[in-house]
CSV table of C-alpha atoms and ligand atoms in Angstrom, one decimal:
chain,number,residue,atom,x,y,z
V,7,MET,CA,20.5,12.7,23.4
V,8,LYS,CA,23.4,11.6,21.3
V,9,HIS,CA,25.9,14.3,20.7
V,10,SER,CA,27.9,14.5,17.5
V,11,GLN,CA,31.6,14.3,18.2
V,12,HIS,CA,34.3,16.6,16.8
V,13,ARG,CA,32.0,19.5,16.8
V,14,ALA,CA,33.3,23.0,17.4
V,15,THR,CA,32.3,24.8,20.5
V,16,LEU,CA,32.5,28.5,21.4
V,17,GLY,CA,34.9,29.7,24.0
V,18,GLY,CA,33.7,31.7,27.0
V,19,LYS,CA,30.3,33.0,28.2
V,20,LEU,CA,30.8,36.3,26.4
V,21,SER,CA,31.4,34.5,23.1
V,22,ALA,CA,27.9,33.1,23.0
V,23,VAL,CA,26.4,36.6,23.6
V,24,LEU,CA,28.7,38.3,21.1
V,25,VAL,CA,28.2,35.8,18.3
V,26,ALA,CA,24.4,35.7,18.7
V,27,ALA,CA,24.3,39.5,19.1
V,28,GLY,CA,26.4,39.7,15.9
V,29,SER,CA,23.6,37.9,14.1
V,30,SER,CA,20.8,40.0,15.6
V,31,VAL,CA,22.4,43.4,15.2
V,32,GLY,CA,22.3,44.3,11.5
V,33,LEU,CA,20.8,46.4,8.8
V,34,GLY,CA,17.4,45.7,10.4
V,35,ASN,CA,18.4,47.7,13.4
V,36,ILE,CA,20.2,50.6,11.8
V,37,TRP,CA,18.2,51.6,8.9
V,38,ARG,CA,14.9,49.8,9.2
V,39,PHE,CA,14.0,50.3,12.8
V,40,PRO,CA,14.3,54.1,13.1
V,41,TYR,CA,12.2,54.7,10.1
V,42,VAL,CA,9.5,52.1,11.0
V,43,ALA,CA,9.4,53.5,14.5
V,44,GLY,CA,9.2,57.1,13.2
V,45,ASP,CA,6.4,56.2,10.9
V,46,ASN,CA,4.3,54.3,13.5
V,47,GLY,CA,4.0,56.7,16.3
V,48,GLY,CA,7.6,57.1,17.6
V,49,GLY,CA,7.6,56.4,21.4
V,50,ALA,CA,4.3,54.5,21.2
V,51,PHE,CA,5.8,52.1,18.7
V,52,LEU,CA,8.9,51.8,20.9
V,53,VAL,CA,6.7,50.6,23.8
V,54,ILE,CA,4.9,48.1,21.6
V,55,TYR,CA,8.1,46.9,20.1
V,56,ILE,CA,9.7,46.3,23.5
V,57,LEU,CA,6.7,44.4,24.6
V,58,CYS,CA,6.9,42.2,21.4
V,59,VAL,CA,10.6,41.6,22.1
V,60,LEU,CA,10.1,40.6,25.7
V,61,LEU,CA,6.9,38.6,25.5
V,62,LEU,CA,7.4,36.9,22.1
V,63,GLY,CA,11.0,37.4,20.9
V,64,LEU,CA,12.7,36.4,24.1
V,65,PRO,CA,10.9,33.1,24.8
V,66,LEU,CA,11.3,32.1,21.1
V,67,MET,CA,15.0,32.8,21.3
V,68,VAL,CA,15.3,30.6,24.4
V,69,ALA,CA,13.3,27.9,22.6
V,70,GLU,CA,15.6,28.0,19.5
V,71,PHE,CA,18.7,28.0,21.7
V,72,SER,CA,17.3,24.9,23.5
V,73,VAL,CA,16.7,23.0,20.2
V,74,GLY,CA,20.2,23.8,19.0
V,75,ARG,CA,22.1,22.9,22.1
V,76,ALA,CA,20.0,19.8,22.8
V,77,THR,CA,21.0,18.3,19.5
V,78,HIS,CA,24.3,19.9,18.5
V,79,ARG,CA,23.3,19.9,14.9
V,80,ASN,CA,22.5,22.2,12.0
V,81,ALA,CA,18.9,23.5,11.7
V,82,VAL,CA,17.6,20.6,9.7
V,83,GLY,CA,19.5,17.9,11.6
V,84,ALA,CA,18.4,19.4,14.9
V,85,TYR,CA,14.6,19.2,14.3
V,86,ARG,CA,15.0,15.9,12.6
V,87,ALA,CA,16.9,14.5,15.7
V,88,LEU,CA,14.0,15.6,17.9
V,89,ASP,CA,11.1,14.6,15.7
V,90,ARG,CA,11.5,13.4,12.1
V,91,ARG,CA,8.2,15.0,11.1
V,92,TRP,CA,9.4,18.4,12.1
V,93,SER,CA,12.5,18.5,9.9
V,94,PHE,CA,10.5,20.8,7.6
V,95,LEU,CA,11.1,23.5,10.1
V,96,GLY,CA,14.8,23.2,9.6
V,97,TYR,CA,14.4,23.3,5.8
V,98,ASN,CA,12.2,26.4,6.2
V,99,GLY,CA,15.2,28.0,7.9
V,100,VAL,CA,17.8,27.0,5.4
V,101,VAL,CA,15.6,28.2,2.5
V,102,ALA,CA,14.8,31.5,4.3
V,103,ALA,CA,18.5,32.1,5.0
V,104,PHE,CA,19.3,31.6,1.4
V,105,LEU,CA,16.6,33.9,0.1
V,106,ILE,CA,17.4,36.6,2.8
V,107,LEU,CA,21.0,36.5,1.7
V,108,GLY,CA,19.9,37.1,-1.9
V,109,PHE,CA,18.8,40.7,-1.1
V,110,TYR,CA,20.8,41.3,2.2
V,111,PHE,CA,24.1,40.8,0.3
V,112,VAL,CA,23.0,43.4,-2.2
V,113,VAL,CA,22.2,46.1,0.4
V,114,SER,CA,25.4,45.2,2.3
V,115,GLY,CA,27.2,45.8,-1.0
V,116,TRP,CA,25.7,49.2,-1.2
V,117,THR,CA,26.9,50.0,2.3
V,118,ALA,CA,30.4,48.9,1.3
V,119,GLU,CA,30.4,51.1,-1.9
V,120,TYR,CA,29.1,54.1,0.1
V,121,MET,CA,31.9,53.6,2.7
V,122,VAL,CA,34.5,53.5,0.0
V,123,HIS,CA,33.1,56.6,-1.7
V,124,SER,CA,33.0,58.4,1.6
V,125,LEU,CA,36.7,57.6,2.2
V,126,THR,CA,37.7,58.7,-1.3
V,127,GLY,CA,35.7,61.9,-1.0
V,128,GLU,CA,33.5,61.1,-4.0
V,129,LEU,CA,30.4,61.3,-1.8
V,130,ALA,CA,31.2,64.8,-0.7
V,131,ARG,CA,31.2,66.2,-4.2
V,132,TYR,CA,27.4,66.7,-4.5
V,133,SER,CA,25.2,69.1,-2.6
V,134,THR,CA,21.4,68.8,-3.0
V,135,ALA,CA,19.3,65.9,-1.9
V,136,GLU,CA,18.2,65.5,-5.5
V,137,GLU,CA,21.7,65.0,-6.6
V,138,TYR,CA,22.2,62.3,-3.9
V,139,LYS,CA,19.0,60.7,-5.1
V,140,SER,CA,20.1,60.6,-8.7
V,141,ILE,CA,23.5,59.1,-7.8
V,142,PHE,CA,21.8,56.5,-5.7
V,143,ASP,CA,19.3,55.6,-8.4
V,144,ASN,CA,22.0,55.4,-11.0
V,145,PHE,CA,24.2,53.4,-8.8
V,146,ILE,CA,21.8,50.6,-7.9
V,147,ARG,CA,20.7,50.4,-11.6
V,148,ASN,CA,24.3,50.2,-12.9
V,149,PRO,CA,24.9,46.7,-14.3
V,150,TRP,CA,28.2,46.0,-12.7
V,151,ARG,CA,29.2,48.3,-9.9
V,152,PRO,CA,26.7,47.0,-7.2
V,153,VAL,CA,27.4,43.5,-8.4
V,154,LEU,CA,31.1,44.1,-7.8
V,155,TYR,CA,30.6,45.4,-4.3
V,156,THR,CA,28.1,42.7,-3.5
V,157,SER,CA,30.7,40.1,-4.6
V,158,LEU,CA,33.3,41.6,-2.4
V,159,PHE,CA,30.9,41.4,0.5
V,160,VAL,CA,30.1,37.7,-0.3
V,161,LEU,CA,33.8,37.0,-0.4
V,162,ALA,CA,34.4,38.7,3.0
V,163,THR,CA,31.6,36.6,4.5
V,164,HIS,CA,33.1,33.4,2.9
V,165,PHE,CA,36.5,34.2,4.3
V,166,VAL,CA,35.2,34.3,7.8
V,167,ILE,CA,33.1,31.2,7.4
V,168,ALA,CA,36.0,29.3,5.9
V,169,LEU,CA,38.1,30.0,8.9
V,170,GLY,CA,35.7,28.0,11.0
V,171,VAL,CA,33.5,28.5,14.0
V,172,GLN,CA,36.2,29.5,16.5
V,173,LYS,CA,38.7,31.2,14.4
V,174,GLY,CA,36.2,32.8,12.0
V,175,ILE,CA,32.8,33.4,13.5
V,176,GLU,CA,33.9,33.8,17.2
V,177,ARG,CA,37.0,35.8,16.6
V,178,SER,CA,35.3,38.2,14.1
V,179,ALA,CA,32.4,38.8,16.5
V,180,LYS,CA,34.9,39.6,19.3
V,181,VAL,CA,36.5,42.3,17.2
V,182,LEU,CA,33.5,43.6,15.3
V,183,MET,CA,30.9,43.9,18.0
V,184,PRO,CA,32.9,46.1,20.3
V,185,LEU,CA,33.9,48.2,17.3
V,186,LEU,CA,30.3,48.6,16.4
V,187,PHE,CA,29.4,49.9,19.9
V,188,VAL,CA,32.3,52.3,20.0
V,189,ILE,CA,31.2,53.8,16.6
V,190,LEU,CA,27.6,53.9,17.6
V,191,ILE,CA,28.2,55.7,20.8
V,192,ALA,CA,30.6,58.2,19.1
V,193,LEU,CA,28.0,58.9,16.4
V,194,SER,CA,25.2,59.3,19.0
V,195,ILE,CA,27.1,61.9,20.9
V,196,HIS,CA,27.9,63.7,17.7
V,197,SER,CA,24.2,63.7,16.7
V,198,LEU,CA,23.0,64.9,20.1
V,199,LEU,CA,25.2,67.9,19.9
V,200,MET,CA,23.7,69.1,16.6
V,201,PRO,CA,21.6,72.3,16.5
V,202,HIS,CA,17.8,71.3,16.6
V,203,GLY,CA,18.8,67.8,17.5
V,204,GLY,CA,16.1,67.9,20.3
V,205,ASP,CA,13.4,68.0,17.6
V,206,GLY,CA,14.6,64.7,16.2
V,207,LEU,CA,14.6,63.1,19.6
V,208,ARG,CA,11.1,64.4,20.3
V,209,PHE,CA,10.0,62.9,17.0
V,210,PHE,CA,11.6,59.6,17.8
V,211,PHE,CA,10.5,59.3,21.5
V,212,ARG,CA,7.3,61.2,21.7
V,213,PRO,CA,4.6,58.6,22.2
V,214,ASP,CA,1.9,59.4,19.6
V,215,PHE,CA,-0.7,56.8,20.4
V,216,SER,CA,-3.1,58.2,17.8
V,217,LYS,CA,-1.0,56.5,15.1
V,218,VAL,CA,-1.3,53.1,16.7
V,219,THR,CA,-3.6,50.7,14.9
V,220,PRO,CA,-3.8,46.8,15.1
V,221,SER,CA,-1.4,46.7,12.2
V,222,THR,CA,1.2,48.6,14.3
V,223,VAL,CA,1.5,45.6,16.6
V,224,LEU,CA,2.0,43.4,13.6
V,225,VAL,CA,4.6,45.7,12.1
V,226,ALA,CA,6.4,45.8,15.5
V,227,LEU,CA,6.3,42.0,15.7
V,228,GLY,CA,7.7,41.5,12.2
V,229,GLN,CA,10.4,44.0,12.9
V,230,ALA,CA,11.2,42.3,16.2
V,231,PHE,CA,11.6,38.8,14.6
V,232,PHE,CA,13.7,40.0,11.7
V,233,SER,CA,15.9,42.1,14.0
V,234,LEU,CA,16.4,39.3,16.6
V,235,SER,CA,17.1,36.8,13.8
V,236,ILE,CA,14.5,34.3,15.0
V,237,GLY,CA,12.2,31.9,13.2
V,238,ILE,CA,14.8,30.8,10.6
V,239,GLY,CA,17.2,28.5,12.4
V,240,THR,CA,20.1,31.0,13.0
V,241,MET,CA,19.9,30.7,16.7
V,242,VAL,CA,19.4,26.9,16.5
V,243,THR,CA,22.6,26.7,14.5
V,244,TYR,CA,24.6,29.1,16.7
V,245,ALA,CA,23.4,27.4,19.9
V,246,SER,CA,24.6,24.1,18.6
V,247,TYR,CA,28.1,25.4,19.2
V,248,PHE,CA,27.3,26.7,22.8
V,249,LYS,CA,29.0,25.0,25.7
V,250,PRO,CA,27.1,22.9,28.2
V,251,ASP,CA,27.4,25.5,30.9
V,252,THR,CA,26.2,28.4,28.8
V,253,ASN,CA,23.2,29.9,30.5
V,254,LEU,CA,20.6,30.1,27.7
V,255,ARG,CA,18.2,32.5,29.4
V,256,HIS,CA,20.9,35.0,30.3
V,257,THR,CA,22.4,34.8,26.8
V,258,ALA,CA,19.0,35.4,25.2
V,259,LEU,CA,18.3,38.2,27.5
V,260,ASN,CA,21.6,39.9,26.9
V,261,VAL,CA,21.3,39.5,23.1
V,262,THR,CA,17.8,41.0,23.2
V,263,ILE,CA,18.9,43.9,25.3
V,264,LEU,CA,21.9,44.6,23.0
V,265,ASP,CA,19.8,44.4,19.9
V,266,THR,CA,17.1,46.8,21.2
V,267,LEU,CA,19.8,49.2,22.5
V,268,VAL,CA,21.4,49.3,19.0
V,269,ALA,CA,18.0,50.0,17.4
V,270,VAL,CA,17.3,52.8,19.8
V,271,LEU,CA,20.8,54.3,19.4
V,272,ALA,CA,20.5,54.1,15.7
V,273,GLY,CA,17.3,56.3,16.0
V,274,VAL,CA,19.3,58.6,18.3
V,275,VAL,CA,22.0,59.0,15.6
V,276,ILE,CA,19.6,59.4,12.6
V,277,PHE,CA,16.7,61.6,13.7
V,278,PRO,CA,18.6,64.5,15.3
V,279,ALA,CA,20.7,64.6,12.1
V,280,VAL,CA,17.7,64.6,9.9
V,281,PHE,CA,15.9,67.3,11.9
V,282,SER,CA,19.0,69.5,12.3
V,283,VAL,CA,18.8,70.3,8.6
V,284,GLY,CA,15.0,70.3,8.4
V,285,ILE,CA,14.6,67.3,6.1
V,286,ALA,CA,11.4,65.2,6.6
V,287,PRO,CA,12.2,61.6,7.7
V,288,GLU,CA,11.8,59.3,4.7
V,289,SER,CA,11.6,55.7,4.0
V,290,GLY,CA,14.3,53.1,4.7
V,291,PRO,CA,16.7,52.9,1.9
V,292,SER,CA,16.5,56.5,1.0
V,293,LEU,CA,17.0,57.7,4.6
V,294,VAL,CA,20.4,56.0,4.8
V,295,PHE,CA,21.6,56.3,1.2
V,296,ILE,CA,20.1,59.6,0.1
V,297,THR,CA,19.1,61.8,3.1
V,298,LEU,CA,22.1,61.0,5.4
V,299,PRO,CA,24.8,61.6,2.8
V,300,SER,CA,23.4,65.0,2.0
V,301,ILE,CA,23.2,65.8,5.7
V,302,PHE,CA,26.8,64.7,6.3
V,303,ASN,CA,27.9,66.9,3.5
V,304,GLY,CA,26.8,70.0,5.2
V,305,MET,CA,28.9,69.2,8.3
V,306,PRO,CA,32.5,69.9,9.2
V,307,TRP,CA,34.6,66.8,8.8
V,308,SER,CA,31.9,65.4,6.6
V,309,MET,CA,34.1,62.7,5.0
V,310,VAL,CA,35.0,61.3,8.4
V,311,TRP,CA,31.5,61.1,9.8
V,312,SER,CA,30.1,59.6,6.6
V,313,SER,CA,32.9,57.0,6.4
V,314,VAL,CA,32.4,56.1,10.0
V,315,PHE,CA,28.7,55.8,9.6
V,316,PHE,CA,28.9,53.5,6.6
V,317,LEU,CA,31.6,51.5,8.3
V,318,LEU,CA,29.1,50.9,11.1
V,319,LEU,CA,26.6,49.6,8.6
V,320,VAL,CA,29.2,47.4,6.9
V,321,VAL,CA,30.2,45.9,10.3
V,322,ALA,CA,26.6,45.4,11.4
V,323,ALA,CA,25.7,43.8,8.0
V,324,LEU,CA,28.8,41.5,8.0
V,325,THR,CA,28.1,39.8,11.3
V,326,SER,CA,24.6,39.1,10.1
V,327,THR,CA,25.6,37.7,6.7
V,328,ILE,CA,28.0,35.5,8.5
V,329,SER,CA,25.2,34.0,10.6
V,330,LEU,CA,23.0,33.5,7.6
V,331,HIS,CA,25.8,31.9,5.6
V,332,GLU,CA,26.6,29.6,8.6
V,333,VAL,CA,22.9,28.2,8.7
V,334,ILE,CA,23.4,27.0,5.1
V,335,THR,CA,27.0,25.9,5.4
V,336,ALA,CA,26.4,23.8,8.5
V,337,TYR,CA,23.4,22.2,6.8
V,338,VAL,CA,25.3,21.3,3.6
V,339,HIS,CA,28.3,20.2,5.5
V,340,GLU,CA,26.5,17.9,7.9
V,341,GLU,CA,23.5,16.7,5.9
V,342,TRP,CA,25.2,16.3,2.5
V,343,HIS,CA,28.4,15.0,4.0
V,344,LEU,CA,30.6,17.5,2.2
V,345,SER,CA,33.7,18.9,3.9
V,346,ARG,CA,33.1,22.2,5.6
V,347,ARG,CA,35.3,23.9,3.0
V,348,ALA,CA,33.3,22.5,0.1
V,349,ALA,CA,30.1,23.3,1.9
V,350,ALA,CA,31.2,26.9,2.4
V,351,TRP,CA,32.1,27.3,-1.3
V,352,ALA,CA,28.9,25.7,-2.5
V,353,THR,CA,26.9,28.2,-0.3
V,354,THR,CA,29.0,31.1,-1.4
V,355,ALA,CA,28.6,30.3,-5.1
V,356,ALA,CA,24.8,29.7,-4.9
V,357,THR,CA,24.2,32.9,-2.8
V,358,ALA,CA,26.5,35.0,-5.0
V,359,VAL,CA,24.5,34.0,-8.1
V,360,LEU,CA,21.2,34.8,-6.4
V,361,ALA,CA,22.5,38.1,-5.1
V,362,ALA,CA,23.8,39.1,-8.5
V,363,ALA,CA,20.5,38.3,-10.1
V,364,ALA,CA,18.7,40.3,-7.3
V,365,SER,CA,21.0,43.3,-7.8
V,366,LEU,CA,20.5,43.2,-11.6
V,367,SER,CA,16.7,43.0,-11.1
V,368,LEU,CA,16.9,46.6,-10.0
V,369,GLY,CA,18.2,47.6,-13.4
V,370,VAL,CA,18.8,45.6,-16.5
V,371,LEU,CA,16.8,42.6,-15.4
V,372,GLY,CA,13.9,44.7,-14.1
V,373,ARG,CA,11.5,43.2,-16.5
V,374,TRP,CA,11.7,39.7,-14.9
V,375,THR,CA,9.0,39.7,-12.3
V,376,VAL,CA,7.8,37.3,-9.7
V,377,ALA,CA,4.2,37.9,-8.6
V,378,GLY,CA,4.4,41.4,-10.0
V,379,MET,CA,7.6,42.3,-8.1
V,380,ASN,CA,11.2,42.4,-9.3
V,381,LEU,CA,13.4,39.6,-7.8
V,382,PHE,CA,14.9,41.9,-5.1
V,383,ASP,CA,11.5,43.0,-3.8
V,384,SER,CA,10.0,39.5,-4.0
V,385,LEU,CA,12.9,38.0,-1.9
V,386,ASP,CA,12.3,40.6,0.7
V,387,TYR,CA,8.5,40.1,0.7
V,388,LEU,CA,8.6,36.3,0.7
V,389,THR,CA,11.0,36.0,3.6
V,390,ALA,CA,9.8,38.9,5.8
V,391,ASN,CA,6.1,38.2,5.3
V,392,ILE,CA,5.8,34.5,4.9
V,393,LEU,CA,8.8,32.4,5.8
V,394,LEU,CA,9.9,34.2,9.0
V,395,PRO,CA,6.4,34.4,10.6
V,396,ALA,CA,5.7,30.8,9.6
V,397,GLY,CA,9.1,29.7,11.1
V,398,GLY,CA,8.3,31.5,14.3
V,399,PHE,CA,4.8,30.1,14.5
V,400,PHE,CA,5.9,26.5,14.0
V,401,THR,CA,8.8,26.9,16.4
V,402,CYS,CA,6.5,27.9,19.2
V,403,VAL,CA,4.1,25.1,18.4
V,404,PHE,CA,6.9,22.6,18.2
V,405,VAL,CA,8.7,23.6,21.4
V,406,GLY,CA,5.5,24.5,23.3
V,407,TRP,CA,3.5,21.4,22.4
V,408,ARG,CA,5.6,18.7,20.9
V,409,LEU,CA,9.1,18.8,22.4
V,410,ASP,CA,9.7,16.5,25.3
V,411,ARG,CA,9.5,18.7,28.4
V,412,ARG,CA,12.5,17.0,30.0
V,413,ILE,CA,14.7,18.0,27.1
V,414,LEU,CA,13.5,21.6,27.3
V,415,ARG,CA,13.9,21.8,31.1
V,416,ALA,CA,17.3,20.2,31.0
V,417,GLN,CA,18.5,22.8,28.5
V,418,ILE,CA,17.1,25.8,30.2
V,419,THR,CA,18.3,24.8,33.7
V,420,ASN,CA,21.5,23.2,32.5
V,421,ASP,CA,20.5,19.8,33.8
V,422,GLY,CA,18.9,21.1,36.9
V,423,THR,CA,21.8,23.3,38.1
V,424,LEU,CA,20.1,26.6,37.4
V,425,ARG,CA,16.7,27.7,38.8
V,426,PHE,CA,14.0,29.0,36.5
V,427,ARG,CA,11.3,30.6,38.5
V,428,ILE,CA,9.2,31.8,35.6
V,429,TYR,CA,9.1,28.5,33.7
V,430,GLY,CA,5.3,28.4,33.9
V,431,LEU,CA,5.1,31.9,32.3
V,432,PHE,CA,7.6,30.9,29.7
V,433,ILE,CA,5.6,27.8,28.6
V,434,PHE,CA,2.4,29.8,28.7
V,435,LEU,CA,3.8,32.4,26.3
V,436,LEU,CA,5.2,29.7,24.0
V,437,ARG,CA,2.1,27.6,23.9
V,438,TYR,CA,-0.7,30.2,23.7
V,439,VAL,CA,0.4,33.8,23.3
V,440,CYS,CA,3.1,33.5,20.6
V,441,PRO,CA,1.2,31.2,18.3
V,442,ALA,CA,-2.0,33.2,18.6
V,443,VAL,CA,-0.3,36.5,17.8
V,444,LEU,CA,1.8,35.0,15.0
V,445,LEU,CA,-1.3,33.5,13.4
V,446,LEU,CA,-2.7,37.0,13.4
V,447,ILE,CA,0.4,38.6,11.8
V,448,PHE,CA,0.4,35.9,9.2
V,449,LEU,CA,-3.2,36.3,8.2
V,450,ASP,CA,-2.8,40.0,8.2
V,451,ASN,CA,0.1,39.7,5.8
V,452,LEU,CA,-1.9,37.6,3.5
V,453,GLY,CA,-4.5,40.4,3.5
V,454,VAL,CA,-7.2,38.5,5.4
V,455,PHE,CA,-8.1,41.6,7.5
X,25,LIG,N1,18.8,40.3,12.4
X,25,LIG,C1,19.5,40.8,11.2
X,25,LIG,C2,19.3,42.3,11.1
X,25,LIG,O1,18.6,42.9,11.9
X,25,LIG,C3,19.0,40.1,10.0
X,25,LIG,C4,18.9,38.6,10.1
X,25,LIG,C5,17.6,38.0,10.0
X,25,LIG,C6,20.0,37.8,10.3
X,25,LIG,C7,17.5,36.6,10.2
X,25,LIG,C8,19.9,36.4,10.5
X,25,LIG,C9,18.6,35.9,10.4
X,25,LIG,O2,19.7,42.9,10.2
């Protein structure tokens, strides 16, 4: 395989793990996972989720890493280099990254606004959950405030991308990921010490298999893919910067463990807090933006805890928006032959316009609908229910059936220097189990069952 010259590579072994974990750990882990788990049987969901991560997510991540490092190209260029007819898979990733950024930047902007308002004490001024609900509703409908914070978030992402792969992406991950873990552990300890915190833990960990239905498996799988950032070319793009001696299996295993750990710890932070004040756990956005601020408010040092919590969300979101931006920037840079600087600006401008429109679709532009949904909801729906499962499905089919086995083996074993005892199992999962389960999730999402 011909390798492109002058391409950036990541430094040490740890960098590959930190950068990929930065992409995986995001809003999907901290607000979505705890709520989805709580709603789908707590501990029972956790067991199914972990099985999905290990049996489907992990092999797919190794597959994406192999495609990226075998070609050293952006998502589109990588699939094209391996087989021209499969470049659509790269385009699916670039389009999905663009559309995800459209709503992800908006929610990230909210976390930034809530962090600032926690720091200034503004958020501590209200008392009842109703008041927090009305400030949240007013805030997201406001025509300019969320757009302002979203723009700030877009610029922060741009700034890191503009610094390049080593000085931007790698360095930021080395600072932000350890920071994220320190905050998460401090918040978990704080939460565990709350009165009635045990009830929250029971709610989160008690395996309630009565709530498990076939669709629980599909929910768990969708959550696992979004959370691990697979199926859209992010891991292909990042692995294209990995060094030849990076162990792809160990990297994927470490990223998967870290991502799952963060999701579980987020539940440990959120549920004891929710139960300590006797509030029923609610749906995603309201849990983090309405219920939690009202809980923080009743605690000593409320400003500190709520600032730290929203800082955690900002950090988690930022390392994910960086990875989504990089998928598009690398594509525009390499395929359209623009300088990296120009490619980064083009990506920033286009995603900022989409994100602003998505933000306004929750208020003044609410009457513009796509398939009966406002723009914000339709971006979320289209990516999570169609583009990501489709990307995952075709990735397993491509790597399992189409890709030259020698290329795959050379990547996984680093040209024969590493042993891979469960290679047979890996191929079996990629060829049969992943596509079959993904086909089911896809059909279920389209309402076939
Ligand atoms: N994994 C990120 C999260 O959990 C979101 C993401 C999805 C990032 C796809 C990149 C690609 O929030």
